[in-house]
Amino acid sequence: MLGYAVQIVAPLLVSAKDYVQFSAFWSCLFLGVMALSGVQNEVARSSSPAPAANRSVLGKYSLVIAAVAAVGGAVMGGVLSVVLHITDGLFPVAAAVGLLGYSLLAVIAGVMYGAHRWNGVAVAIIADPLLRALLFVCLGVAVFASVVATVPLPVIVSATVVPFALAATLMWFCAGGRPVMSTVAIEGTWQQLLRRSFHTVLAACALGFMASGQPLVIAAIARDENPALVAGTILVVVLVRAPLVSPMVALQSYLTVTFRDDRARIGRRVAFLSAGLMAVTVIAAVLVTLAGPAVLRVLLPAYMLPHEYVLGVSVLAAGVVGVQCIVGAAVLGVGGHRSYAAGWLTTALAVVALAFVPLPFEPRLVLILLGPGVLGLGVHLWSLRAALSAPDRGQGRMSAGGGVR
């Protein structure tokens, strides 16, 4: 929710031109963060509270992941700079620093989840968003106290990426990150851990595209629309989706470990959690459809808003993605790495395919928001049913290949 608050505050701190660039950077950065959350999920699944058999596994694995994250961040930031016609090196450097810091945080947090170190998990969850929120509060005070008219783009970008490295440092030195590494057992070698992580990172890329990539999709399908409507639609979709999607994404590692440790009750837990989430979703969709436009026009008078039904469908689509997060975590918890990736890839590829459907802007947006999640959820439900119907092989701790067999 702190990240949600930051997204609300950001357009109030920068100029309209800088907000467009910042929102694009935020979207790309957190696509990278979501991809690396696959690292956290696999480390959590592969860690168990027992004396470490090979202490070098996590060290070698972390070095490889950190290097890949930094290079990937630099490339992603460079591509974004070219797309936005930005000639300085702000985005490549910032994305590299941010993803390097988050990669280390993801490994430490994953170990905490797998080892059931819940105090450390709590610190991992709150440290990064809290540090970022504090920095944004300072920037907000500077703007509203008229110290500066608007926050320069490099400053707000730095306030976004620096908390990753600060949180990783805090976790290592102050929250038990260093000693806990010697009190967990890791399933397999560091090479096997990397191979399994390929599936979870691939799935997390697709999940990140669904959770954080909507501004890119909206901008792509609305090139001929009024810029004020495009900006308003981006902001509305981000704001109404975040309360449902963000918590479920944040709970992926916890859900995966919980399902891994108690396979016998997976079906009942998935049904209970999914039903509860969809009940909240339907209520929220009705409230947002009825009251959302009036509230948003008061809070954001400079933005042109889409029709009311778009707001309601955005909430329903977020609920579907949230349910897919629950079912997907169950699939991963029983070791279905390939099926886990397949479900999220189906969702992401469906977004791309539906973007080419020749419909007006808002009907096409509704189709893109709702249809892919339904398809991907169907893949995960089928996979989970197949896994739970199969003979139990080691309580779901499947081989390094990780497919549902």
XYZ file of C-alpha atoms in Angstrom:
405
model
C 0.000 0.000 0.000
C 2.942 2.353 0.506
C 3.843 1.837 -3.152
C 0.240 2.654 -3.984
C 0.535 5.911 -2.009
C 3.742 6.801 -3.837
C 1.969 6.406 -7.191
C -0.783 8.744 -5.992
C 1.708 11.391 -4.832
C 4.055 11.228 -7.844
C 1.874 13.182 -10.344
C 1.568 15.970 -7.782
C 5.350 16.419 -7.531
C 6.457 16.630 -11.166
C 5.387 18.356 -14.357
C 3.000 16.586 -16.738
C 5.847 15.903 -19.196
C 8.091 14.468 -16.487
C 5.227 12.377 -15.110
C 4.802 10.635 -18.455
C 8.524 9.785 -18.481
C 8.536 8.845 -14.801
C 5.470 6.594 -15.136
C 7.119 4.808 -18.062
C 10.321 4.350 -16.030
C 8.350 3.157 -13.001
C 6.508 0.654 -15.167
C 9.701 -0.711 -16.742
C 11.602 -0.786 -13.441
C 8.890 -2.735 -11.690
C 8.587 -5.117 -14.610
C 12.216 -5.923 -13.810
C 11.407 -6.142 -10.102
C 8.557 -8.507 -10.852
C 10.872 -10.661 -12.964
C 13.308 -10.884 -10.057
C 10.481 -11.793 -7.708
C 10.691 -15.143 -9.488
C 14.136 -15.473 -7.910
C 12.619 -14.854 -4.476
C 9.853 -17.396 -5.104
C 12.270 -20.143 -6.152
C 14.729 -19.449 -3.335
C 11.796 -19.591 -0.897
C 10.550 -22.871 -2.384
C 14.043 -24.391 -2.365
C 14.985 -23.311 1.183
C 14.082 -25.241 4.301
C 14.909 -24.703 7.992
C 17.804 -27.130 8.434
C 21.604 -26.857 8.774
C 23.160 -25.748 5.497
C 24.685 -28.630 3.568
C 26.554 -26.414 1.115
C 27.003 -22.783 2.124
C 28.477 -21.779 -1.218
C 25.273 -22.496 -3.157
C 23.550 -19.224 -2.332
C 26.734 -17.187 -2.703
C 27.448 -18.362 -6.247
C 23.796 -18.158 -7.184
C 23.503 -14.583 -5.849
C 26.537 -13.367 -7.803
C 25.140 -14.675 -11.078
C 21.686 -13.248 -10.424
C 23.080 -9.831 -9.409
C 25.208 -9.585 -12.556
C 22.303 -10.539 -14.811
C 20.012 -8.068 -13.023
C 22.431 -5.156 -13.411
C 23.073 -5.816 -17.101
C 19.378 -6.373 -17.770
C 18.504 -3.139 -15.993
C 21.008 -1.150 -18.031
C 19.682 -2.588 -21.296
C 16.070 -1.988 -20.298
C 16.817 1.598 -19.277
C 18.655 2.187 -22.541
C 15.763 0.911 -24.618
C 13.334 3.094 -22.690
C 15.555 6.134 -23.261
C 15.529 5.489 -27.004
C 11.734 5.090 -27.036
C 11.235 8.328 -25.108
C 13.972 10.190 -27.024
C 16.018 10.828 -23.871
C 19.720 11.325 -24.594
C 21.265 11.239 -21.103
C 22.173 8.076 -19.183
C 19.730 8.533 -16.304
C 17.429 5.588 -16.999
C 20.124 2.956 -17.797
C 22.148 3.785 -14.667
C 19.099 4.068 -12.408
C 17.564 0.799 -13.642
C 20.874 -1.059 -13.242
C 21.344 0.204 -9.682
C 17.748 -0.514 -8.757
C 17.619 -4.066 -10.083
C 21.044 -4.943 -8.667
C 19.844 -3.889 -5.218
C 16.555 -5.718 -5.582
C 18.214 -8.951 -6.761
C 20.133 -9.168 -3.487
C 17.039 -8.287 -1.490
C 15.084 -11.028 -3.316
C 17.600 -13.738 -2.404
C 17.727 -12.729 1.271
C 13.932 -12.453 1.510
C 13.484 -15.823 -0.214
C 15.708 -17.504 2.352
C 13.706 -15.872 5.145
C 10.454 -17.235 3.714
C 11.794 -20.741 3.173
C 13.351 -20.877 6.645
C 10.158 -19.572 8.299
C 11.974 -16.543 9.724
C 8.837 -14.439 9.860
C 10.407 -11.489 11.673
C 12.917 -11.192 8.856
C 10.127 -11.566 6.305
C 8.263 -8.687 7.932
C 11.337 -6.466 7.637
C 11.833 -7.526 4.013
C 8.235 -6.629 3.148
C 8.211 -3.211 4.794
C 11.787 -1.918 4.468
C 11.911 -1.065 0.760
C 8.460 0.585 0.383
C 8.818 2.395 3.708
C 12.187 3.878 2.771
C 10.799 4.947 -0.619
C 7.708 6.467 0.983
C 9.872 8.465 3.404
C 11.914 9.858 0.525
C 8.755 10.821 -1.351
C 7.368 12.485 1.771
C 10.504 14.619 1.906
C 10.056 15.549 -1.755
C 6.391 16.342 -1.137
C 7.266 18.630 1.775
C 9.758 20.451 -0.445
C 7.120 21.023 -3.137
C 4.244 22.015 -0.866
C 6.502 24.286 1.181
C 7.413 26.014 -2.101
C 11.099 25.167 -1.733
C 10.881 23.907 -5.330
C 8.068 24.252 -7.864
C 8.418 20.657 -9.094
C 10.828 17.813 -8.381
C 13.460 17.272 -11.121
C 13.170 13.942 -12.917
C 16.636 12.653 -11.802
C 15.726 13.286 -8.157
C 12.401 11.433 -8.206
C 13.980 8.561 -10.168
C 16.789 8.300 -7.596
C 14.237 8.301 -4.770
C 12.607 5.326 -6.506
C 15.664 3.087 -6.979
C 17.948 3.817 -4.003
C 15.638 2.160 -1.405
C 16.257 -1.278 -2.971
C 19.964 -1.176 -2.085
C 19.274 0.381 1.314
C 16.739 -2.336 2.153
C 19.130 -5.132 1.090
C 21.857 -3.625 3.300
C 19.430 -3.357 6.218
C 18.332 -6.963 5.760
C 21.916 -8.266 5.655
C 23.357 -6.406 8.622
C 20.384 -5.615 10.879
C 17.636 -8.176 10.230
C 19.556 -11.453 10.461
C 20.281 -11.935 6.767
C 23.891 -12.948 7.229
C 23.464 -15.587 9.990
C 20.306 -17.112 8.505
C 22.252 -18.177 5.415
C 24.005 -20.820 7.515
C 20.795 -22.214 9.002
C 18.935 -23.232 5.841
C 19.291 -26.168 3.465
C 18.994 -25.471 -0.269
C 17.497 -28.068 -2.584
C 20.113 -28.990 -5.200
C 23.214 -27.232 -6.513
C 23.493 -23.584 -7.517
C 23.279 -24.635 -11.175
C 20.042 -26.531 -10.506
C 18.716 -23.537 -8.593
C 19.442 -21.353 -11.611
C 17.670 -23.758 -13.968
C 14.563 -23.859 -11.788
C 14.704 -20.087 -11.436
C 14.472 -19.783 -15.212
C 10.863 -21.005 -15.044
C 9.896 -18.833 -12.087
C 11.551 -15.729 -13.557
C 9.842 -16.350 -16.898
C 6.505 -16.629 -15.103
C 7.283 -13.556 -13.000
C 8.055 -11.552 -16.158
C 4.595 -12.372 -17.447
C 3.039 -11.648 -14.045
C 4.919 -8.343 -13.908
C 3.644 -7.475 -17.347
C 0.100 -8.014 -16.070
C 0.636 -6.231 -12.740
C 2.849 -3.286 -13.728
C 2.901 -3.151 -17.508
C -0.576 -1.768 -18.102
C 0.651 1.814 -18.767
C 2.768 0.484 -21.641
C -0.177 -1.438 -23.095
C -2.549 1.503 -22.790
C -0.055 3.875 -24.401
C 0.476 1.408 -27.266
C -3.212 0.989 -28.139
C -4.105 4.681 -27.640
C -1.651 6.414 -29.932
C -4.442 8.308 -31.736
C -6.425 9.224 -28.617
C -6.515 12.506 -26.693
C -3.344 12.622 -24.496
C -5.415 13.828 -21.547
C -7.656 10.732 -21.862
C -4.629 8.445 -22.197
C -2.975 9.920 -19.101
C -6.240 9.723 -17.152
C -6.856 6.117 -18.207
C -3.323 5.080 -17.220
C -3.670 6.702 -13.822
C -7.136 5.243 -13.196
C -6.164 1.698 -14.181
C -3.036 1.853 -12.001
C -4.945 3.196 -8.995
C -7.917 0.804 -9.092
C -5.856 -2.326 -9.826
C -3.111 -1.834 -7.262
C -5.126 -2.523 -4.047
C -6.071 -6.006 -5.304
C -3.087 -7.051 -7.403
C -0.184 -5.682 -5.356
C -0.947 -7.581 -2.106
C -1.401 -10.878 -3.965
C 1.858 -10.391 -5.834
C 3.603 -9.589 -2.538
C 2.208 -12.798 -1.001
C 3.545 -15.109 -3.746
C 6.493 -16.442 -1.735
C 4.422 -16.910 1.413
C 1.681 -18.739 -0.462
C 4.212 -20.923 -2.286
C 5.907 -22.003 0.956
C 2.544 -22.548 2.679
C 1.243 -24.758 -0.139
C 4.584 -26.600 -0.324
C 4.469 -27.476 3.367
C 0.822 -28.622 3.478
C -0.108 -30.301 0.214
C -3.043 -32.169 1.768
C -5.081 -28.978 2.211
C -4.120 -27.121 -0.959
C -7.479 -27.573 -2.676
C -9.515 -26.258 0.254
C -7.167 -23.326 0.841
C -7.160 -22.299 -2.806
C -10.960 -22.406 -2.947
C -11.369 -20.428 0.276
C -8.857 -17.717 -0.621
C -10.129 -17.379 -4.191
C -13.771 -17.096 -3.139
C -12.924 -14.480 -0.530
C -10.895 -12.405 -2.961
C -13.586 -12.483 -5.648
C -16.252 -11.448 -3.138
C -14.174 -8.403 -2.204
C -13.550 -7.750 -5.904
C -17.235 -7.684 -6.848
C -18.069 -5.292 -4.004
C -15.144 -3.035 -4.916
C -16.114 -3.051 -8.607
C -19.639 -1.872 -7.810
C -18.401 0.873 -5.486
C -15.768 2.083 -7.946
C -18.252 2.139 -10.831
C -20.780 4.157 -8.848
C -18.589 6.507 -6.823
C -15.183 6.384 -8.498
C -15.684 8.982 -11.249
C -16.932 11.687 -8.860
C -14.093 11.110 -6.407
C -11.428 11.041 -9.113
C -12.714 14.228 -10.733
C -12.288 16.021 -7.405
C -8.828 14.613 -6.735
C -7.539 14.821 -10.315
C -9.346 17.674 -12.080
C -6.653 18.024 -14.760
C -7.156 14.472 -16.099
C -9.829 13.232 -18.534
C -11.377 9.991 -17.240
C -12.642 6.956 -19.205
C -16.267 5.808 -18.965
C -17.498 4.363 -15.667
C -17.696 0.778 -16.944
C -13.953 0.810 -17.647
C -13.310 1.478 -13.959
C -15.509 -1.428 -12.872
C -14.016 -3.863 -15.362
C -10.512 -2.796 -14.273
C -11.352 -3.875 -10.723
C -12.867 -7.197 -11.861
C -9.807 -7.890 -14.014
C -7.547 -7.170 -11.041
C -9.485 -9.705 -8.994
C -9.022 -12.364 -11.677
C -5.270 -11.716 -11.713
C -5.283 -11.948 -7.914
C -6.974 -15.360 -8.046
C -4.429 -16.476 -10.630
C -1.711 -15.448 -8.158
C -3.253 -17.795 -5.582
C -3.702 -20.752 -7.928
C -0.298 -20.180 -9.550
C 1.431 -20.224 -6.163
C -0.255 -23.548 -5.443
C 1.020 -24.957 -8.750
C 4.552 -23.828 -7.890
C 4.195 -25.135 -4.347
C 3.704 -28.676 -5.646
C 6.725 -28.301 -7.928
C 4.972 -27.490 -11.198
C 7.567 -25.058 -12.533
C 6.733 -25.527 -16.209
C 2.975 -25.316 -15.646
C 3.438 -22.246 -13.453
C 5.337 -20.522 -16.251
C 2.868 -21.716 -18.899
C -0.110 -20.151 -17.130
C 1.457 -16.726 -16.797
C 2.889 -16.814 -20.316
C -0.600 -17.602 -21.640
C -1.897 -14.517 -19.851
C 0.843 -12.212 -21.153
C 0.726 -13.488 -24.740
C -3.048 -13.085 -24.775
C -2.596 -9.400 -23.872
C -0.324 -8.928 -26.886
C -2.687 -10.811 -29.206
C -5.777 -8.928 -28.054
C -4.022 -5.591 -28.526
C -4.394 -6.138 -32.282
C -8.155 -6.685 -32.164
C -9.735 -3.911 -34.298
C -12.016 -2.335 -31.697
C -12.369 1.233 -30.398
C -10.023 2.218 -27.577
C -12.162 1.550 -24.505
C -13.804 -1.749 -25.620
C -10.380 -3.037 -26.675
C -8.935 -1.988 -23.308
C -11.709 -3.860 -21.475
C -10.989 -6.991 -23.535
C -7.265 -6.722 -22.818
C -7.800 -6.208 -19.089
C -10.214 -9.091 -18.513
C -9.714 -11.788 -21.181
C -6.062 -12.803 -20.659
C -6.437 -13.356 -16.925
C -9.343 -15.738 -17.483
C -7.298 -17.773 -19.991
C -4.209 -17.961 -17.774
C -6.275 -18.863 -14.723
C -7.783 -21.746 -16.684
C -4.291 -23.106 -17.446
C -3.283 -22.940 -13.775
C -6.502 -24.560 -12.557
C -6.083 -27.443 -15.011
C -2.435 -27.871 -13.991
C -3.223 -27.841 -10.268
C -5.984 -30.398 -10.702
C -3.620 -32.655 -12.657
C -0.897 -32.300 -10.012
C -3.202 -33.055 -7.088
C -4.726 -36.037 -8.898
C -1.301 -37.563 -9.562
C 0.362 -39.929 -7.062
C 2.091 -38.008 -4.249
C 5.835 -37.954 -4.833
C 7.588 -36.534 -1.875
C 4.903 -34.100 -0.779
C 5.227 -32.043 -3.929
C 8.995 -31.518 -3.753
C 9.500 -32.558 -7.325
C 12.670 -33.013 -9.294
C 14.826 -30.134 -10.479
C 13.071 -30.142 -13.807
C 9.948 -29.015 -11.999
C 7.145 -30.011 -14.351
C 3.817 -31.496 -13.441
C 4.108 -35.125 -14.340
